[in-house]
Amino acid sequence: FKEDISIIRAGGFNMKVLMINGSPHSNGNTFTALQEMEKIFKEEGIATEIIHAGNQDIRGCIACYSCKDKGRCIFDDIVNEVAPKFEACDGLVVASPVYYASANATLIALLDRLFYSTRFDKTMKVGASVVAARRGGLSATFDELNKYFTIAGMPVASSQYWNSIHGSAPAEARQDKEGLQIMRTLARNMAFLIKSIQLGKETYGLPEKEPATPMNFIR
């Protein structure tokens, strides 16, 4: 197994992590956390792309269900631009500042529409959420973002602590040494999961899927 991992690190597989910055500040504390992860992914031989979505004009889902027929969201904005990148990636990092113990509403609008309108199989893509705040509301936001992964069959990467970093003014997160270490550990763990899953798919394939059996509680 260790020899196989060495082959992967030497370029045996072409792997990529897509990172979505949900902060409206493209160079704020949330971006600092993503940059810290990006350095580790580079060391691990994993390509990255950071998309700044928090400063975009993204409306919420209107439950029109047009995506079921069209294969894409009816609102042709950044969501449809991100969709093929999401399909092609091996891992997804979603990062947000904390607003009232919740994620940025712009990011939530993107994720609602992105996960619902994309019909490709997301099984075994590795997901990780990252949150930044001055002080509180981090764990609630962390839990909120992780739910997108767990409804889609995506393993969730963890770190040595909840994936959070503290700071208020830009660059304050650079002073959170523990938070930065959490990001580095998260990236290493995520890289290991991505590589291990790739080896597993090569050897065993993806888990068998049963036909979906959706039910309403009231019928």
Short mmCIF file of C-alpha atoms in Angstrom, two decimals:
data_model
loop_
_atom_site.label_atom_id
_atom_site.label_comp_id
_atom_site.label_asym_id
_atom_site.label_seq_id
_atom_site.Cartn_x
_atom_site.Cartn_y
_atom_site.Cartn_z
CA PHE A 1 0.00 0.00 0.00
CA LYS A 2 2.82 2.42 0.85
CA GLU A 3 4.43 1.71 -2.53
CA ASP A 4 1.12 2.46 -4.26
CA ILE A 5 0.85 5.77 -2.39
CA SER A 6 4.36 6.65 -3.57
CA ILE A 7 3.29 6.00 -7.16
CA ILE A 8 0.34 8.32 -6.70
CA ARG A 9 2.53 11.07 -5.26
CA ALA A 10 4.88 10.68 -8.19
CA GLY A 11 2.06 11.50 -10.57
CA GLY A 12 0.45 8.11 -11.13
CA PHE A 13 -2.98 9.73 -10.81
CA ASN A 14 -4.13 13.17 -11.82
CA MET A 15 -6.08 14.48 -8.85
CA LYS A 16 -7.71 17.83 -8.18
CA VAL A 17 -9.41 19.61 -5.30
CA LEU A 18 -11.95 22.33 -5.99
CA MET A 19 -12.08 25.02 -3.29
CA ILE A 20 -15.00 27.45 -2.98
CA ASN A 21 -14.44 30.64 -1.01
CA GLY A 22 -17.81 31.76 0.28
CA SER A 23 -16.52 35.00 1.75
CA PRO A 24 -17.29 38.31 0.00
CA HIS A 25 -13.71 39.31 0.84
CA SER A 26 -11.47 37.50 -1.63
CA ASN A 27 -8.38 38.12 0.51
CA GLY A 28 -9.92 37.79 3.96
CA ASN A 29 -9.50 35.28 6.77
CA THR A 30 -11.46 32.55 4.97
CA PHE A 31 -9.07 32.82 2.04
CA THR A 32 -6.12 32.62 4.44
CA ALA A 33 -7.40 29.22 5.59
CA LEU A 34 -7.74 27.99 2.01
CA GLN A 35 -4.24 29.20 1.13
CA GLU A 36 -2.81 27.21 4.03
CA MET A 37 -4.52 24.09 2.71
CA GLU A 38 -3.46 24.83 -0.85
CA LYS A 39 0.23 24.72 0.12
CA ILE A 40 -0.18 21.20 1.49
CA PHE A 41 -2.12 19.98 -1.54
CA LYS A 42 0.71 21.21 -3.73
CA GLU A 43 3.22 19.25 -1.61
CA GLU A 44 1.00 16.19 -2.02
CA GLY A 45 0.92 16.56 -5.80
CA ILE A 46 -2.77 17.49 -5.90
CA ALA A 47 -3.91 20.33 -8.15
CA THR A 48 -6.24 22.99 -6.74
CA GLU A 49 -8.55 25.70 -7.99
CA ILE A 50 -10.05 28.37 -5.75
CA ILE A 51 -13.33 29.94 -6.83
CA HIS A 52 -14.37 33.18 -5.13
CA ALA A 53 -18.15 32.94 -4.88
CA GLY A 54 -19.01 35.08 -1.86
CA ASN A 55 -18.89 38.32 -3.86
CA GLN A 56 -21.09 36.99 -6.68
CA ASP A 57 -24.75 37.76 -7.33
CA ILE A 58 -26.28 34.31 -6.75
CA ARG A 59 -30.00 33.87 -6.22
CA GLY A 60 -31.52 30.99 -4.31
CA CYS A 61 -33.26 27.90 -5.66
CA ILE A 62 -36.92 28.43 -6.64
CA ALA A 63 -37.79 24.70 -6.79
CA CYS A 64 -38.84 24.89 -10.43
CA TYR A 65 -37.30 21.45 -11.13
CA SER A 66 -36.18 22.55 -14.60
CA CYS A 67 -32.77 21.05 -13.90
CA LYS A 68 -34.29 17.56 -14.02
CA ASP A 69 -34.97 18.01 -17.73
CA LYS A 70 -32.23 20.46 -18.70
CA GLY A 71 -29.41 18.85 -16.70
CA ARG A 72 -28.38 22.28 -15.43
CA CYS A 73 -29.85 25.11 -13.37
CA ILE A 74 -32.29 27.39 -15.15
CA PHE A 75 -30.38 30.42 -13.83
CA ASP A 76 -27.27 30.52 -15.97
CA ASP A 77 -24.71 31.97 -13.59
CA ILE A 78 -21.66 30.82 -11.64
CA VAL A 79 -23.51 27.69 -10.48
CA ASN A 80 -23.49 26.26 -14.00
CA GLU A 81 -19.85 27.31 -14.38
CA VAL A 82 -18.86 25.46 -11.21
CA ALA A 83 -20.86 22.31 -12.03
CA PRO A 84 -18.39 20.71 -14.53
CA LYS A 85 -15.48 21.59 -12.23
CA PHE A 86 -17.30 19.85 -9.40
CA GLU A 87 -17.88 16.78 -11.56
CA ALA A 88 -14.22 16.60 -12.56
CA CYS A 89 -12.72 17.08 -9.10
CA ASP A 90 -11.75 14.41 -6.56
CA GLY A 91 -12.38 16.61 -3.54
CA LEU A 92 -14.40 19.69 -2.65
CA VAL A 93 -13.56 22.24 0.04
CA VAL A 94 -16.31 24.68 0.97
CA ALA A 95 -15.26 27.63 3.12
CA SER A 96 -17.35 30.36 4.70
CA PRO A 97 -17.27 33.16 7.24
CA VAL A 98 -19.81 32.92 10.04
CA TYR A 99 -22.93 35.12 9.89
CA TYR A 100 -25.28 34.69 12.87
CA ALA A 101 -23.96 31.16 13.52
CA SER A 102 -24.59 30.27 9.87
CA ALA A 103 -22.80 30.31 6.55
CA ASN A 104 -22.86 33.23 4.11
CA ALA A 105 -26.28 33.19 2.39
CA THR A 106 -24.66 33.62 -1.02
CA LEU A 107 -22.68 30.43 -0.52
CA ILE A 108 -25.76 28.54 0.67
CA ALA A 109 -27.65 29.65 -2.44
CA LEU A 110 -24.80 28.33 -4.59
CA LEU A 111 -24.59 25.01 -2.77
CA ASP A 112 -28.36 24.42 -2.78
CA ARG A 113 -28.53 24.89 -6.52
CA LEU A 114 -25.21 23.18 -7.29
CA PHE A 115 -25.94 19.97 -5.42
CA TYR A 116 -29.54 19.75 -6.61
CA SER A 117 -29.05 20.63 -10.27
CA THR A 118 -26.06 18.32 -10.85
CA ARG A 119 -27.15 14.76 -11.50
CA PHE A 120 -23.72 13.11 -11.71
CA ASP A 121 -22.70 10.58 -9.08
CA LYS A 122 -20.86 12.29 -6.23
CA THR A 123 -20.11 9.05 -4.39
CA MET A 124 -16.63 9.02 -2.82
CA LYS A 125 -15.68 12.56 -3.76
CA VAL A 126 -14.08 13.79 -0.55
CA GLY A 127 -15.67 16.84 1.06
CA ALA A 128 -14.39 19.26 3.69
CA SER A 129 -15.88 22.40 5.18
CA VAL A 130 -13.89 25.29 6.63
CA VAL A 131 -15.29 28.13 8.71
CA ALA A 132 -13.87 31.45 9.91
CA ALA A 133 -15.18 33.81 12.57
CA ARG A 134 -14.14 36.45 15.05
CA ARG A 135 -15.29 34.35 17.99
CA GLY A 136 -18.43 32.15 17.99
CA GLY A 137 -20.87 30.29 15.76
CA LEU A 138 -18.18 28.19 14.13
CA SER A 139 -19.36 24.69 15.01
CA ALA A 140 -22.97 25.42 13.94
CA THR A 141 -21.76 26.66 10.54
CA PHE A 142 -19.38 23.70 10.25
CA ASP A 143 -22.27 21.28 10.80
CA GLU A 144 -24.46 23.14 8.32
CA LEU A 145 -21.93 22.84 5.49
CA ASN A 146 -21.11 19.19 6.15
CA LYS A 147 -24.71 18.22 5.44
CA TYR A 148 -24.20 18.86 1.72
CA PHE A 149 -21.56 16.13 1.64
CA THR A 150 -23.36 13.56 3.77
CA ILE A 151 -26.53 13.65 1.65
CA ALA A 152 -24.48 12.96 -1.49
CA GLY A 153 -22.39 9.94 -0.48
CA MET A 154 -19.25 12.04 -0.03
CA PRO A 155 -16.78 11.05 2.73
CA VAL A 156 -16.05 13.99 5.02
CA ALA A 157 -12.43 14.84 5.80
CA SER A 158 -11.61 15.84 9.36
CA SER A 159 -8.63 17.39 11.13
CA GLN A 160 -7.23 17.42 14.66
CA TYR A 161 -10.09 19.74 15.72
CA TRP A 162 -13.17 21.19 14.07
CA ASN A 163 -12.16 22.85 10.83
CA SER A 164 -12.20 26.44 12.03
CA ILE A 165 -9.98 29.48 12.17
CA HIS A 166 -10.36 32.73 14.11
CA GLY A 167 -9.95 36.32 12.99
CA SER A 168 -11.91 39.50 12.44
CA ALA A 169 -9.88 42.07 10.53
CA PRO A 170 -8.12 40.82 7.38
CA ALA A 171 -4.91 38.89 8.14
CA GLU A 172 -5.83 38.26 11.78
CA ALA A 173 -6.23 34.57 10.97
CA ARG A 174 -2.47 34.51 10.34
CA GLN A 175 -2.05 34.92 14.11
CA ASP A 176 -4.18 31.85 14.87
CA LYS A 177 -1.37 29.29 14.89
CA GLU A 178 -3.65 26.46 15.97
CA GLY A 179 -6.17 27.31 13.28
CA LEU A 180 -3.48 27.28 10.61
CA GLN A 181 -2.24 23.93 11.87
CA ILE A 182 -5.80 22.59 11.70
CA MET A 183 -5.93 23.60 8.04
CA ARG A 184 -2.62 21.88 7.25
CA THR A 185 -3.71 18.71 9.03
CA LEU A 186 -7.05 18.81 7.23
CA ALA A 187 -5.35 19.09 3.85
CA ARG A 188 -3.01 16.18 4.61
CA ASN A 189 -5.90 14.00 5.79
CA MET A 190 -7.96 14.95 2.77
CA ALA A 191 -5.08 14.16 0.43
CA PHE A 192 -4.67 10.76 2.05
CA LEU A 193 -8.38 10.01 1.69
CA ILE A 194 -8.43 11.07 -1.95
CA LYS A 195 -5.44 8.89 -2.78
CA SER A 196 -6.73 5.94 -0.79
CA ILE A 197 -10.15 6.13 -2.44
CA GLN A 198 -8.52 6.31 -5.86
CA LEU A 199 -6.58 3.12 -5.08
CA GLY A 200 -9.77 1.51 -3.80
CA LYS A 201 -11.69 2.40 -6.96
CA GLU A 202 -8.89 0.99 -9.10
CA THR A 203 -9.00 -2.28 -7.13
CA TYR A 204 -12.61 -2.71 -6.04
CA GLY A 205 -14.67 -0.12 -7.90
CA LEU A 206 -17.35 2.02 -6.26
CA PRO A 207 -19.82 0.57 -3.73
CA GLU A 208 -22.89 -1.09 -5.19
CA LYS A 209 -25.90 1.21 -5.32
CA GLU A 210 -29.48 0.12 -4.76
CA PRO A 211 -32.26 1.83 -6.74
CA ALA A 212 -33.52 4.83 -4.82
CA THR A 213 -36.72 4.34 -2.84
CA PRO A 214 -37.93 7.88 -2.03
CA MET A 215 -40.93 8.09 0.27
CA ASN A 216 -43.00 10.94 1.66
CA PHE A 217 -43.89 10.84 5.33
CA ILE A 218 -47.45 11.90 4.49
CA ARG A 219 -49.06 10.12 1.52
#
